Coordinates of C-alpha atoms in Angstrom, one line a residue:
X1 CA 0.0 0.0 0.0
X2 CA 1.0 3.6 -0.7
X3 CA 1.2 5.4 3.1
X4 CA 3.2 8.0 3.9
X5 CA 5.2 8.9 7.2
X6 CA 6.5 4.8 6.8
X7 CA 9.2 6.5 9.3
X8 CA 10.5 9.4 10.7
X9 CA 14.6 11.0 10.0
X10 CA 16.7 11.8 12.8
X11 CA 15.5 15.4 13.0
X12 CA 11.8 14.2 13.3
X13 CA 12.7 12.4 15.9
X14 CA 13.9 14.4 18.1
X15 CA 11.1 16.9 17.3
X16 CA 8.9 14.8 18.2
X17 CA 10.7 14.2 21.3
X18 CA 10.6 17.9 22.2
X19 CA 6.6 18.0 21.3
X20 CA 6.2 15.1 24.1
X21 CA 8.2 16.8 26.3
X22 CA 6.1 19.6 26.1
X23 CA 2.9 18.2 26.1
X24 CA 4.0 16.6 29.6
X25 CA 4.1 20.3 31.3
X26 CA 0.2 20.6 30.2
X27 CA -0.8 19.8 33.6
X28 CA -4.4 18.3 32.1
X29 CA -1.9 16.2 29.4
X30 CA -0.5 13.8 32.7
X31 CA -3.7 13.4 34.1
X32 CA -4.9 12.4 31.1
X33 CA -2.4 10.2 30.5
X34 CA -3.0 8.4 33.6
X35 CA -6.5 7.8 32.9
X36 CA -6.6 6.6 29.4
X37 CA -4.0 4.7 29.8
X38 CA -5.6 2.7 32.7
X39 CA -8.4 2.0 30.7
X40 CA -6.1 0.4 27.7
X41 CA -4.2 -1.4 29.3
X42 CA -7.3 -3.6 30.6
X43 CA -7.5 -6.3 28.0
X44 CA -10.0 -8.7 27.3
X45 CA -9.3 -12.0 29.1
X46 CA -11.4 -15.8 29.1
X47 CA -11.9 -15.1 32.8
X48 CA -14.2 -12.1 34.2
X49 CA -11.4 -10.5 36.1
X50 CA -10.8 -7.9 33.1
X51 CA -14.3 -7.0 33.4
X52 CA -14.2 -6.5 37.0
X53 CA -11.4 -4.0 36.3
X54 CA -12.7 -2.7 33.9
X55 CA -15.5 -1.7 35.9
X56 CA -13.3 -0.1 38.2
X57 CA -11.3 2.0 36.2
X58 CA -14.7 3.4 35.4
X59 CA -15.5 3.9 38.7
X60 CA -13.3 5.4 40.2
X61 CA -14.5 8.8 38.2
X62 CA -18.3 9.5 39.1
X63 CA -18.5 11.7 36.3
X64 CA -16.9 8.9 33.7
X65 CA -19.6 6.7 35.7
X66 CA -22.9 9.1 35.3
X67 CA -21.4 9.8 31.9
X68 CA -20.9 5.7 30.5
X69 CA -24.5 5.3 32.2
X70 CA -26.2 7.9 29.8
X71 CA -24.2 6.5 26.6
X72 CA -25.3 3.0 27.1
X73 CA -29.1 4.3 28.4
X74 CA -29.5 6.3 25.0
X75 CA -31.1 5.0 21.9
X76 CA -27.9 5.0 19.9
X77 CA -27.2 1.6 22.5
X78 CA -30.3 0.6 24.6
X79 CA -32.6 -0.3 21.6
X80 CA -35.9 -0.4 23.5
X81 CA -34.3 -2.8 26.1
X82 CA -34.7 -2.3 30.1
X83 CA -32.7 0.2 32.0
X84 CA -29.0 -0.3 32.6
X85 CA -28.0 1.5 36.0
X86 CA -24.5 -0.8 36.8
X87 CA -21.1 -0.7 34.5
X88 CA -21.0 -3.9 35.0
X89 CA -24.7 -4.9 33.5
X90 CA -23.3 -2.2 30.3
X91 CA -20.0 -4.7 29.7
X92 CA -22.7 -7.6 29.6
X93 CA -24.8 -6.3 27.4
X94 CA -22.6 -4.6 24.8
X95 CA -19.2 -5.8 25.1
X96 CA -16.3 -5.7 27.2
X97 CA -14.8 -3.7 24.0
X98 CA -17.8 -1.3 23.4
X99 CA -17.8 -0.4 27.2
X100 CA -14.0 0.3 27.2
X101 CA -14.1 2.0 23.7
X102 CA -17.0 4.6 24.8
X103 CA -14.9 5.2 28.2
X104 CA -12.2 6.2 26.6
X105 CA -14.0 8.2 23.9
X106 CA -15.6 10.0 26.9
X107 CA -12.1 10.6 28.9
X108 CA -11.0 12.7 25.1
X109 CA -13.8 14.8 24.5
X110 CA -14.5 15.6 28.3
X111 CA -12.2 18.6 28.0
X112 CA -13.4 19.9 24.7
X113 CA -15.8 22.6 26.2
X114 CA -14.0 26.0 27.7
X115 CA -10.7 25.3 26.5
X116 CA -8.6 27.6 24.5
X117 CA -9.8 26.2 21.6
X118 CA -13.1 25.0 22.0
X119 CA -14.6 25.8 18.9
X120 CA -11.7 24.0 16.3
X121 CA -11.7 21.2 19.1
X122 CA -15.6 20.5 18.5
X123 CA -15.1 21.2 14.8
X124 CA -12.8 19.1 15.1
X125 CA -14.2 16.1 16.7
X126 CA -17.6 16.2 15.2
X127 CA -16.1 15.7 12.2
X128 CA -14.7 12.2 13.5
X129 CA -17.9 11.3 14.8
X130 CA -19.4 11.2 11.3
X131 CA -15.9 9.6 10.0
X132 CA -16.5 7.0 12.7
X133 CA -20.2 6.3 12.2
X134 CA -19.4 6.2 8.0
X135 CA -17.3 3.6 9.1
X136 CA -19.5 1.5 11.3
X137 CA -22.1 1.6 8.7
X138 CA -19.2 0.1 5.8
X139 CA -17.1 -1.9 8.1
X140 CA -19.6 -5.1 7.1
X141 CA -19.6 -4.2 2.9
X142 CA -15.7 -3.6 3.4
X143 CA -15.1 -7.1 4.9
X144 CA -14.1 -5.8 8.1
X145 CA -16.1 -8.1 10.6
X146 CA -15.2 -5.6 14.1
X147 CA -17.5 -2.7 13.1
X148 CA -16.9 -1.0 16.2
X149 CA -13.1 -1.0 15.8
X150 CA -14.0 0.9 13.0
X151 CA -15.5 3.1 14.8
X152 CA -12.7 3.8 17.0
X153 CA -10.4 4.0 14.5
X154 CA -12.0 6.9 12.9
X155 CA -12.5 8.2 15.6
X156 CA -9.0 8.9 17.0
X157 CA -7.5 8.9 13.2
X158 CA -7.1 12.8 13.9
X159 CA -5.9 12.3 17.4
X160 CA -2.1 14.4 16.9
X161 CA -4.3 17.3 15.9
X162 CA -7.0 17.0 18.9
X163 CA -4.0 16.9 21.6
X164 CA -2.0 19.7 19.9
X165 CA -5.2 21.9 20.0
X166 CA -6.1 20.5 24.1
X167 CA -2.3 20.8 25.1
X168 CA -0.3 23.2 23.1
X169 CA -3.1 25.8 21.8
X170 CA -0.2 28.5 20.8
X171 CA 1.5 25.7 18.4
X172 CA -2.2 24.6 16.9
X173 CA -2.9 28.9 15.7
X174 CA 0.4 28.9 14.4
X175 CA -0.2 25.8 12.0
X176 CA -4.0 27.3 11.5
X177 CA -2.5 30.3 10.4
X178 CA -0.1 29.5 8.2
X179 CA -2.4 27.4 6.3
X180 CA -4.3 30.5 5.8
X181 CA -1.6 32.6 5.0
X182 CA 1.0 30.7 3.2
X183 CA -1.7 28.5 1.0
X184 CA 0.1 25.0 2.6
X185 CA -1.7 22.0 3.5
X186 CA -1.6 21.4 7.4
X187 CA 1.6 18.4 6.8
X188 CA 3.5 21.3 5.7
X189 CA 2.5 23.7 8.6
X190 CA 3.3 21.3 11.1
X191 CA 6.3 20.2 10.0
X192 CA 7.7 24.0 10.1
X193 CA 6.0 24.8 13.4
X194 CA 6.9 21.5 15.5
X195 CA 9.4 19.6 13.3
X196 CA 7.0 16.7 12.6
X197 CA 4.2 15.8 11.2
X198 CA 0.5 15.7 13.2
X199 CA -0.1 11.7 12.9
X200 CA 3.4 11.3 14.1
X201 CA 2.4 13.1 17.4
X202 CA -0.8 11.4 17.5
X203 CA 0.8 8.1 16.7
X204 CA 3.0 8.4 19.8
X205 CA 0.6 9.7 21.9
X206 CA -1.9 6.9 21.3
X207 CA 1.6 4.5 22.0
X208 CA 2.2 6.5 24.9
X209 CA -1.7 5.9 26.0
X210 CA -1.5 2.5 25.3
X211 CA -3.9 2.0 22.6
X212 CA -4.0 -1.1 20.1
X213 CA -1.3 -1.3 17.5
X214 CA -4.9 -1.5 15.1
X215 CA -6.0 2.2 16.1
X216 CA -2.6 3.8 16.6
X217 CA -1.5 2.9 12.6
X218 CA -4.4 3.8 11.2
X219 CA -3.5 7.3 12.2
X220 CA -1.1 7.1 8.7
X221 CA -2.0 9.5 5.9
X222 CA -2.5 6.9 1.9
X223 CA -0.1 9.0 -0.8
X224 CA -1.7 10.1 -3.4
X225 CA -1.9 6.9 -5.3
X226 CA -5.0 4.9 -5.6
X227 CA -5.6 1.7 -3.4
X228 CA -6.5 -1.0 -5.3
X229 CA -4.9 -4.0 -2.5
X230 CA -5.3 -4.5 0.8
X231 CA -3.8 -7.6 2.3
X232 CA -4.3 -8.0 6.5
X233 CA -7.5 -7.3 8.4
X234 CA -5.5 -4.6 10.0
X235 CA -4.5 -2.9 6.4
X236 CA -8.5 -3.0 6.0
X237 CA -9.5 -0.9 8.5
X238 CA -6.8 1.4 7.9
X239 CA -7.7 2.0 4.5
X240 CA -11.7 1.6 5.7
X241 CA -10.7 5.0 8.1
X242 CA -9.1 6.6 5.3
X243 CA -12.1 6.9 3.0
X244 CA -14.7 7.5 5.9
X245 CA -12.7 10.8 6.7
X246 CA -12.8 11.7 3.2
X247 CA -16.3 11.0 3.4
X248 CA -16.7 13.0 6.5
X249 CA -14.6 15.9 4.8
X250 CA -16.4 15.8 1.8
X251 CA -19.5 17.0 3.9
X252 CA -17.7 19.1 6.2
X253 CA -16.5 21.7 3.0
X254 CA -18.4 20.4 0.0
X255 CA -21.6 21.5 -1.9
X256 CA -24.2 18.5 -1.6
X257 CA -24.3 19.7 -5.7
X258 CA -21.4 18.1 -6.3
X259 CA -22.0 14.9 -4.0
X260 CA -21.8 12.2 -7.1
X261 CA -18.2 13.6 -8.6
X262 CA -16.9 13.9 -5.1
X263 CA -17.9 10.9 -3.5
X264 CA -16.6 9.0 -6.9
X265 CA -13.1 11.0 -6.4
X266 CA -13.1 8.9 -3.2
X267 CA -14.3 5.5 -4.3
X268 CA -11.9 5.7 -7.3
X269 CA -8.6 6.4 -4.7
X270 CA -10.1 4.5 -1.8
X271 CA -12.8 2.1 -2.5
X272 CA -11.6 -0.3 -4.9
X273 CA -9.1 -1.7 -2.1
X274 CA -11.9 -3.0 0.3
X275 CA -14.2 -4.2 -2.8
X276 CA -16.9 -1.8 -2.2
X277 CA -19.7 -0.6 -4.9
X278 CA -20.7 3.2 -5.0
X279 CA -24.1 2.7 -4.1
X280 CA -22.5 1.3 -0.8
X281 CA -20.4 4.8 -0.1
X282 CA -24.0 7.0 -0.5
X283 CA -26.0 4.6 1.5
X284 CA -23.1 4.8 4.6
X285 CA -23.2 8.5 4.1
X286 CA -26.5 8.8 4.4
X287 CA -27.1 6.6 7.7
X288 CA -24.0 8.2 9.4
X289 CA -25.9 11.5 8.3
X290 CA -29.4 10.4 9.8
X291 CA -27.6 9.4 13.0
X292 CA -24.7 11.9 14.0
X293 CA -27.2 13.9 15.9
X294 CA -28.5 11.4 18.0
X295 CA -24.9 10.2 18.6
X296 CA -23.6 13.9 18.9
X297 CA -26.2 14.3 21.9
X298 CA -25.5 10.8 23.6
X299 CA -21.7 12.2 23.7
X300 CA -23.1 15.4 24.9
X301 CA -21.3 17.5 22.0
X302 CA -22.7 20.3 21.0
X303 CA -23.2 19.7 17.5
X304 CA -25.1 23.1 16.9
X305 CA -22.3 25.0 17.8
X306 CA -20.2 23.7 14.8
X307 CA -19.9 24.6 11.4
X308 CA -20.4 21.0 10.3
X309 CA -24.3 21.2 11.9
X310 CA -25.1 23.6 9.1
X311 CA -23.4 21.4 6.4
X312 CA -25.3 18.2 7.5
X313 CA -28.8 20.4 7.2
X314 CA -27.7 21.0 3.8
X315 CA -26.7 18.1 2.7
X316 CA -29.8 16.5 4.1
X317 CA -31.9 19.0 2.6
X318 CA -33.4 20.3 6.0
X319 CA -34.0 24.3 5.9
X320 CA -34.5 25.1 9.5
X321 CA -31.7 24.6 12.5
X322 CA -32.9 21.1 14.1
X323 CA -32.7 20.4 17.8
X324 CA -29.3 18.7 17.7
X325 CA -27.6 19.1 21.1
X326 CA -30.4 17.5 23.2
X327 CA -31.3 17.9 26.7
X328 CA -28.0 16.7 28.4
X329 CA -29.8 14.5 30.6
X330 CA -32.9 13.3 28.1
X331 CA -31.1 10.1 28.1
X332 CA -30.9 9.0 31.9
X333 CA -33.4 6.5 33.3
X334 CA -35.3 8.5 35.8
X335 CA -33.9 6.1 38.5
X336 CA -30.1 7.6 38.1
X337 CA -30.6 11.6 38.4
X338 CA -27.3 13.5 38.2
X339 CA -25.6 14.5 41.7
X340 CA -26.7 17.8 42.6
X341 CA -24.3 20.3 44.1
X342 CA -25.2 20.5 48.3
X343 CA -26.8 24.0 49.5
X344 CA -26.1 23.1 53.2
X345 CA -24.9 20.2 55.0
X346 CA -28.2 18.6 55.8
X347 CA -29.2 19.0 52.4
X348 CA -26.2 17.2 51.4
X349 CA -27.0 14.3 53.8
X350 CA -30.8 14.4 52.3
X351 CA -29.4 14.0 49.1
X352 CA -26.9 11.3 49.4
X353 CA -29.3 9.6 51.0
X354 CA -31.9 9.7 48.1
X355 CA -29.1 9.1 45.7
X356 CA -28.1 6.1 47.8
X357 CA -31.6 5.0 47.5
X358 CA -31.8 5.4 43.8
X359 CA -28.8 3.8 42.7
X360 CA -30.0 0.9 45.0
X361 CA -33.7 0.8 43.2
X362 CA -32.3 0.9 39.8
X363 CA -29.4 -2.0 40.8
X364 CA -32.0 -4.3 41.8
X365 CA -33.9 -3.9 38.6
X366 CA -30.7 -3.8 36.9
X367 CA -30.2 -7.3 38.8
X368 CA -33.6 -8.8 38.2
X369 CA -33.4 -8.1 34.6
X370 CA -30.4 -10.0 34.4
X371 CA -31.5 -13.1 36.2
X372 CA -34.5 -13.6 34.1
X373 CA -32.4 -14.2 31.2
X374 CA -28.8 -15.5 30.3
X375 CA -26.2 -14.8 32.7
X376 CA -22.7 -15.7 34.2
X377 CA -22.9 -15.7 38.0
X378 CA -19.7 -13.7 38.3
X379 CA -21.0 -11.3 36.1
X380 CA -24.7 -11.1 38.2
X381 CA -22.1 -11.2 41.6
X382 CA -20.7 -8.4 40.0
X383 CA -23.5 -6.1 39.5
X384 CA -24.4 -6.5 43.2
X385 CA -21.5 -5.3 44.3
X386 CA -21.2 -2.5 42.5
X387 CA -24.4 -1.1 42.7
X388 CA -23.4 -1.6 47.4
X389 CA -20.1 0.2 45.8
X390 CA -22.0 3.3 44.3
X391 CA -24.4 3.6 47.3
X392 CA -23.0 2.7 50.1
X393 CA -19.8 4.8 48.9
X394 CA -17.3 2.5 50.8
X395 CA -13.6 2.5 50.3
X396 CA -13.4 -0.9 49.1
X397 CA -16.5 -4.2 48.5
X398 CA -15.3 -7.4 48.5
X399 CA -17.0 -10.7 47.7
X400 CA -15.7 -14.0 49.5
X401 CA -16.8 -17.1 48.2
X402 CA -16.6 -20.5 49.4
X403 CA -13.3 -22.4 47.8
X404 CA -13.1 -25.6 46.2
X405 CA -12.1 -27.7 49.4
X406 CA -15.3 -26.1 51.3
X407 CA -13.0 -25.4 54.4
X408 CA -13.1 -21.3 53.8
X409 CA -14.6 -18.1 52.6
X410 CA -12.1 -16.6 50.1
X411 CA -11.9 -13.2 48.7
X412 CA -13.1 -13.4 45.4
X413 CA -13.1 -9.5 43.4
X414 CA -14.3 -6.6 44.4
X415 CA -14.4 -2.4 43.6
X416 CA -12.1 -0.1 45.6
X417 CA -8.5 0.8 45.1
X418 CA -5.8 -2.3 45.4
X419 CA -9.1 -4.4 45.8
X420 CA -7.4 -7.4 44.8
X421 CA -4.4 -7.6 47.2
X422 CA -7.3 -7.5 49.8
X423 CA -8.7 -10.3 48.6
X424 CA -6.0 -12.4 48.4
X425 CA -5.6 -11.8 52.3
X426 CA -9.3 -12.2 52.7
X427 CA -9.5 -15.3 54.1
X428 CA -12.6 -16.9 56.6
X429 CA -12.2 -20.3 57.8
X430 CA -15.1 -22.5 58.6
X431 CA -16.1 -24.2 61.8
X432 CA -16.1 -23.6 65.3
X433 CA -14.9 -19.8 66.2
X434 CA -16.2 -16.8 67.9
X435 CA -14.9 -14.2 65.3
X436 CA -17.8 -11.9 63.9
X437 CA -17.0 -13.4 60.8
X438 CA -17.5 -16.7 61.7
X439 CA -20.4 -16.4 63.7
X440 CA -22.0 -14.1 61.0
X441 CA -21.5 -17.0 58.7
X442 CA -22.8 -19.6 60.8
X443 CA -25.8 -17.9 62.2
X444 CA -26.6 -15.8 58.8
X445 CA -27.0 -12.3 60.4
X446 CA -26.1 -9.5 59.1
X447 CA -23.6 -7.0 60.9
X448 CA -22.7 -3.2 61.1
X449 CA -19.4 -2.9 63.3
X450 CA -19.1 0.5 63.9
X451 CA -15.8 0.6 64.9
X452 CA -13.2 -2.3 65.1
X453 CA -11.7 -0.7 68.1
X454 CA -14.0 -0.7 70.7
X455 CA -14.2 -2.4 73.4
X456 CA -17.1 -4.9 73.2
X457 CA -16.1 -5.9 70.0
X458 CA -12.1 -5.5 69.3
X459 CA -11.6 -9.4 70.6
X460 CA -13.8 -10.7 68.0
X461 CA -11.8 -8.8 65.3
X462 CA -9.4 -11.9 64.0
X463 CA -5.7 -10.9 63.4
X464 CA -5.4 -11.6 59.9
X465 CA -8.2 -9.2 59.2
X466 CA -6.6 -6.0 60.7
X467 CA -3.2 -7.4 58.9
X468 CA -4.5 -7.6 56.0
X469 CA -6.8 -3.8 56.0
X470 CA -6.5 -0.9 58.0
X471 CA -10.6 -0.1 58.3
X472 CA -11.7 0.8 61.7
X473 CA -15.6 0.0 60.2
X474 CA -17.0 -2.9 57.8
X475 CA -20.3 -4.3 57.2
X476 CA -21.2 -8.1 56.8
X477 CA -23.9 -9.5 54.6
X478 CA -23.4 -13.1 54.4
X479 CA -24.7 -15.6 51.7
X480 CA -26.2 -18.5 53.0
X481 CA -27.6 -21.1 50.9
X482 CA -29.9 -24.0 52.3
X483 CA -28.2 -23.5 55.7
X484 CA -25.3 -23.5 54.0
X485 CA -22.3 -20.7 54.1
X486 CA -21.6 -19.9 50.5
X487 CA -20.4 -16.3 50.8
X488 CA -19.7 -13.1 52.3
X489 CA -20.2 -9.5 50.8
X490 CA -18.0 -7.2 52.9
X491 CA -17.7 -3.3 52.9
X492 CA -15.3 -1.0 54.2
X493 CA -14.6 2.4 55.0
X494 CA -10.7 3.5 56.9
X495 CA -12.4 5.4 59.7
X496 CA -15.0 5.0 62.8
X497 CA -18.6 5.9 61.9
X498 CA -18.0 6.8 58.6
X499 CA -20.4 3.8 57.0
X500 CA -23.8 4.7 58.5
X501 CA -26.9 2.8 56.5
X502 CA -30.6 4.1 57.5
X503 CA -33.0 1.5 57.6
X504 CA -34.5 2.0 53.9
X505 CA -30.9 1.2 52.7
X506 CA -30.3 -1.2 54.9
X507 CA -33.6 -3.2 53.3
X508 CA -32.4 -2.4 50.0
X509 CA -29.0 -3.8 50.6
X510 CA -30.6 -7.2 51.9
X511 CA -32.7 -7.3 48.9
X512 CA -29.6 -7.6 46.5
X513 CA -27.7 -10.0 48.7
X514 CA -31.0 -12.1 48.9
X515 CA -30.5 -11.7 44.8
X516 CA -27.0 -13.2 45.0
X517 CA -28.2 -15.8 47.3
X518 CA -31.1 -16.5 44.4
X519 CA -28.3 -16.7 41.6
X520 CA -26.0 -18.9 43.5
X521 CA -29.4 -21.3 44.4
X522 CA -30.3 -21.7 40.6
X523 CA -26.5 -22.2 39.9
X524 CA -26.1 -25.1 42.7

């Protein structure tokens, strides 16, 4: 195949260099960083443990959390199915891929609005949204069986120019203005303002982020030779994000007059290489048309705002401004409201406490849903303990389950930072004791221990347990199974006091560990 940038001289190099090394001082660029790049480096496993990350990653940022929740809620994802209200029930239901894909999405375009350069940012990524859905709509008539690594793809195909104009705004006016000025195409800006070529930042950055080898070549610009051979299913989604951005482009800056000779420019260069028709580049165009504002207000971009919103009217032959942006929270099932900001500290309590309560409604549904179809018990297990997670807002929740030899309760997974070290030292063994674990488990009681410490119930507290976690306060909902100990669902928070369940919570709570105990029944 024809692609430019194969590799970079000496000079590039260390130009490129210089550009990371600035982006670093970007305070947000670190941070960033950080995030994405805990989210890549999650891969898909034959066990549920990557999912269970996953999760957690996800977590561990209410925003991402509210944020994911409304994506997979909308109609773009939920296709006239119940309610999702748990990460967890979103990676059974669309994918561990789809759920990590949309995260990350979500972590890029969370800094678009007030930045320095807001507008060229949502220009900018608006335009990859219709690249990306032009792509899921051809991925199957291109032979490319992943559509929504397509997606993706397209997606971040333009990611050098989205982090030059989030981290170095003075560098992305420079190149802006020069292609103005001196009449150059943006390759040859960039090269004279930072030494290197855009999808050689962007390439490194995505390396530097972790993304697949897939999404981080596909960033490479085609020559100007037509394609006319493709040869790995890698090489076809490359070339598949290729022609979707021309496609995109060709709407973002051309008259809808000249729609036939345009889009056959593209199908001549890029088409013939992944076997596609003509008829099949129109018919992608026009569903990623009929859907980018649907999409554009799941994402919560604000699609209005862009030059490309009045292109799409025109090229769909509307007249009058449509309602593209949405109500931001239109999508969210009425049981998950946003957090509201406290107006006094017993407001604040009021509020946590309904919020506690809602998240709790919506994860039993969430739960019951699950359980009267197909479903992996880890994954149900799961979904109960995040949805204690959310509400009970814990430091760490932590499932035990019986082992193989019956002789213990063993940590299993959980949600909270370093969850797993916890569990491997989470250990209950069975039989005659007078811990509160072990008589939790053998008279099936639930327990609130306030604080570890004190003195009426500091000699029940086993040593391996304060070894193995500093909390002062835990709560106990064991899982017992025809008189049988099959479980343990254990919270924690560092200090005294600071897990406190009212009563209507407290019956909430039972109610999901009473689901677990259902699941683990119809498993047994």
């Amino acid at each position: 195949m024809d692609v430019q940038g194969a590799s970079l001289s000496a000079t590039e190099r260390v130009a490129l260099a210089r550009v990371l090394d600035r982006l670093q001082l970007d305070a947000d660029f670190p941070a960033a960083s950080c995030a994405i790049g805990a989210i890549n480096r999650i891969t898909e496993s034959v066990d549920t443990e990557s999912n269970t990350m996953l999760a957690n990653a996800v977590l561990e940022d209410v925003a991402l959390t509210h944020k994911i929740l409304r994506v997979v809620n909308s109609a773009t994802f939920r296709h006239g199915g119940p309610a999702v209200s748990t990460v967890s029930r979103a990676v059974m239901i669309l994918g561990f891929e789809s759920v990590r894909n949309i995260a990350v999405a979500l972590l890029l375009i969370d800094n678009l609005q007030d930045r320095a350069q807001a507008d060229a940012l949502r220009e900018n990524f608006a335009c990859a949204l219709l690249a990306g859905l032009v792509a899921r709509s051809l991925a199957p008539a291109a032979g490319v069986r992943r559509g929504e690594e397509s997606f993706v793809c397209a997606l971040f195909h333009d990611l050098g120019r989205m982090v030059t104009l989030l981290h170095l705004p003075d560098d992305a006016r420079a190149i802006a203005q020069r292609v103005a000025s001196d009449q150059v195409p943006e390759a040859v800006a960039a090269r004279v303002v930072l030494g290197v070529p855009l999808e050689a930042v962007g390439m490194e950055v995505a390396k530097h982020w972790g993304f697949p080898e897939t999404i981080t070549r596909s960033q490479r610009r085609f020559g100007p030779n037509p394609v006319f051979h493709v040869g790995t299913p890698s090489d076809r989604v490359h070339l598949l994000t290729a022609l979707s951005h021309g496609l995109a482009d060709v709407v973002a800056t051309g008259a809808p007059k000249d729609r036939r000779s345009l889009v056959k420019g593209l199908m001549e260069h890029y088409g013939h290489g992944l076997g596609l028709a003509e008829p099949a580049l129109h018919a992608a165009l026009d569903d990623a048309l009929g859907r980018i504002r649907e999409w554009a207000a799941t994402f919560e971009l604000q699609l209005h705002r862009t030059a490309l919103s009045r292109q799409i009217l025109a090229w769909v032959g509307e007249q009058a401004p449509g309602q593209e942006g949405g109500a931001a929270g239109s999508t969210l099932p009425d049981a998950l409201p946003e957090p509201e900001l406290p107006t006094s500290p017993a407001a604040d309590a009021t509020a946590k406490a309904a919020q506690a309560v809602a998240v709790l409604t919506a994860g039993i549904q969430d739960v019951s849903n699950a359980l009267t179809g197909d479903y992996r018990l880890n994954d149900l297990l799961r979904m109960i303990l995040e949805t204690m997670y959310r509400s009970l807002g814990p430091r760490r929740v932590l499932l035990g389950v019986r082992d193989v030899q019956g002789d213990a309760i063993q940590g299993r997974f959980g949600f909270g930072p370093e969850v797993q070290t916890l569990a491997r030292s989470f250990r209950i063994p069975l039989g005659a004791g007078q811990d509160v674990f072990r008589l939790v488990l053998a008279r099936g009681v639930d327990l609130l221990v306030k604080d570890a410490d004190a003195p009426e119930i500091r000699d029940r507290v086993p040593a391996w347990f304060r070894e193995a976690t500093p909390a002062r306060t835990f709560v106990l909902f064991p899982i017992v199974v025809k008189d049988r100990p099959m479980g343990l669902i254990y919270a924690e928070h560092d200090r005294p006091g600071d897990l406190v369940i009212p009563e209507q919570q407290l019956n909430l709570l039972r109610t999901l560990r009473n689901q677990a105990v259902l699941a683990i029944r119809q498993g047994v």
